Amino acid sequence: MYQATLKDYLRESRLFRARAITATLIILLLLLLLILHLAKLQIIDHAHFTTLSRDNRVKVEPLPPTRGLIYDRNGVILAQNLPTHSLEITPERVKDLDWTLQELGKLISISDNDRKRFNRLKSHQRRFESIPIRVQLSDEEVARFAVNRHLFPGVDIQAKLLRDYPLKDVTAHILGYVGRINKRELQTIDNSSYSGTTHIGKNGIEKYYEETLHGKVGLQQVEINALGRVIRILESKPPEPGADLHLTLDSALQRVAIESFGEESGAAVAIDPQTGDILAMVSKPGFDPNLFVEGISSADYNALQTSEEKPLFNRAIRGQYPPGSTIKPFIGLGGLESGVITATRKNYCPGFFQLPNHSHKYRDWKKAGHGAVDLYDAIAQSCDVYYYDLAQQMGIDKLAEYLAPFGFGEKTGVDITGELGGLLPAREWKRRSKNQPWYPGETLITGIGQGYFLTTPLQLASATATLASGGSRLQPRIVKSIRRNGEPDPREQPVSQQQQIARQSESHWDSIVEAMIQVTEGVRGTARLIRNEHYRIAGKTGTAQVFTIKQEEKYEEEKLEKKMRDHALFIAFAPADAPRIAVAVIVENGGHGGSVAAPIAKAIMDRYLLQDTR
């Protein structure tokens, strides 16, 4: 039998009321928490979130400074900044980089080298920094991309200044070049000073004077939209441009020096003896530094690196060669000053020299010998036997003592990177470096500038300038003056004297100069072919052996490969009575200093003394 169940309406009403109250309390609690959180956001954290909000629309951008310019002594520009456009990609804002590169290639030519450079830069730059995929775009390419820019988020055209070297190989080894900052340099530079800067000096003057040329970075606050494009500039602190450098270099003289080498390789340095100013500094062959500014291609770099002519090698400051007979005036002066010889005392040259109780013959370049010669004849005719005897009498210690003040064996301190110091051999040096004793025969060959003796063309030119000035050794310099931002005139760099060589007798120095004049004016002078009627030249020829000839062998130049022939050297200063220029020339594998190197020196001196455009 069915029995109906009655509902307890009172109980259900109480249960509903309790649930409603609980739900209301929970809602009120949650609402209170929400209100408290909103109050925290709006009141307590107001300043913090206001800053974050502003940062979403305001961006601080660095303003890279304009790099300083470089001029020669006559105002000819050697390094400048040219306006250009580059196509740049910001990886962080590109979703599909491969697709982007593929489509960009349909609009603008992008080579494999461009892609390799882009990938190399991408590997060590931060993702939010823009990276160039193409540089030096034409006006047509800029316009073509501008029409299609909306298709490529994260890609944009950037206007910039690109370093340019108008004289190319003429000044390459002196100026060096700038290049993109690499990973190693990022670890050493001050990041705040280089914010927004992509390039830095790699070698030469560009590196030595990097801090001066670079300038100081500026800043600007810009308002940007959701796409990251700048709407307006809010605040700006302009950058401070780098200083301009005015060099001692005469670019016209530099070009004459290079052209004078013809097809030969070598180096030449010309210095003003009164100031230490480097008037010309040539390393032949050279290269085009513009290739390195935005990243040289692998093919071009390999061609430079593997070339037998070594165009990247700066022979003027890094080439270390035996000075050969160009050292004889300095050793002759040491002999006079030390009282070992007199200028007029004659020695007999039979064509060879032998040490007491030794059978080995140290041969003269002239097989039949020079006969009776004094100091004047020995320098004018470059008699080796005279100097074998003089070197033996002086000994290696005294030789080194008299040569060192001229700067042999140490860096000149020139304001350029990469200089080497050469080698002035001495007893202590050999014991320390080779753990061997010094032998008498080594003293003899040092006396004619062979053996361990090594010098750079710059050292040789500096020593020649010191001789020309009567013993005042000035530090060679390339930068003559610096003009900083806001200064109306360039500020002259001081002339720095490194040493004043003590002189025992004025006549000794005069004797050496007269002997060097006989080199170019004497009937049997080894450089008599460059004698001229306009000014007198005091010079000295030299030959540096590339390999050692055995006792009974004969040197036959015409049968040797070019690279095995002797180096040709020549040093000179002029006018001899009031020197204004000192020159050192080395022609690699050139053979004879008088016929090969001396004419190059004369061409340089002619240009400077007879066609002076300063």
PDB file of C-alpha atoms in Angstrom, residues 39 63 111 136 147 193 199 206 270 445 450 486 513 545 559 575:
ATOM      1  CA  ALA A  39      43.832  49.320  -4.135  1.00  0.00           C
ATOM      2  CA  LEU A  63      73.081  57.871 -30.420  1.00  0.00           C
ATOM      3  CA  SER A 111      74.780  37.065 -52.016  1.00  0.00           C
ATOM      4  CA  GLN A 136      75.465  50.128 -49.399  1.00  0.00           C
ATOM      5  CA  VAL A 147      57.094  49.848 -51.073  1.00  0.00           C
ATOM      6  CA  SER A 193      80.799  53.969 -24.379  1.00  0.00           C
ATOM      7  CA  HIS A 199      82.640  49.497 -35.679  1.00  0.00           C
ATOM      8  CA  GLU A 206      92.515  53.762 -36.493  1.00  0.00           C
ATOM      9  CA  ALA A 270     110.976  59.403 -44.897  1.00  0.00           C
ATOM     10  CA  ILE A 445     129.732  39.956 -39.586  1.00  0.00           C
ATOM     11  CA  GLN A 450     124.803  40.763 -41.136  1.00  0.00           C
ATOM     12  CA  GLY A 486      84.319  72.765 -30.470  1.00  0.00           C
ATOM     13  CA  VAL A 513     128.748  63.080 -43.258  1.00  0.00           C
ATOM     14  CA  GLN A 545     121.926  38.426 -47.732  1.00  0.00           C
ATOM     15  CA  LYS A 559     120.955  32.161 -61.712  1.00  0.00           C
ATOM     16  CA  PRO A 575     120.425  68.566 -48.231  1.00  0.00           C
TER      17      PRO A 575
END
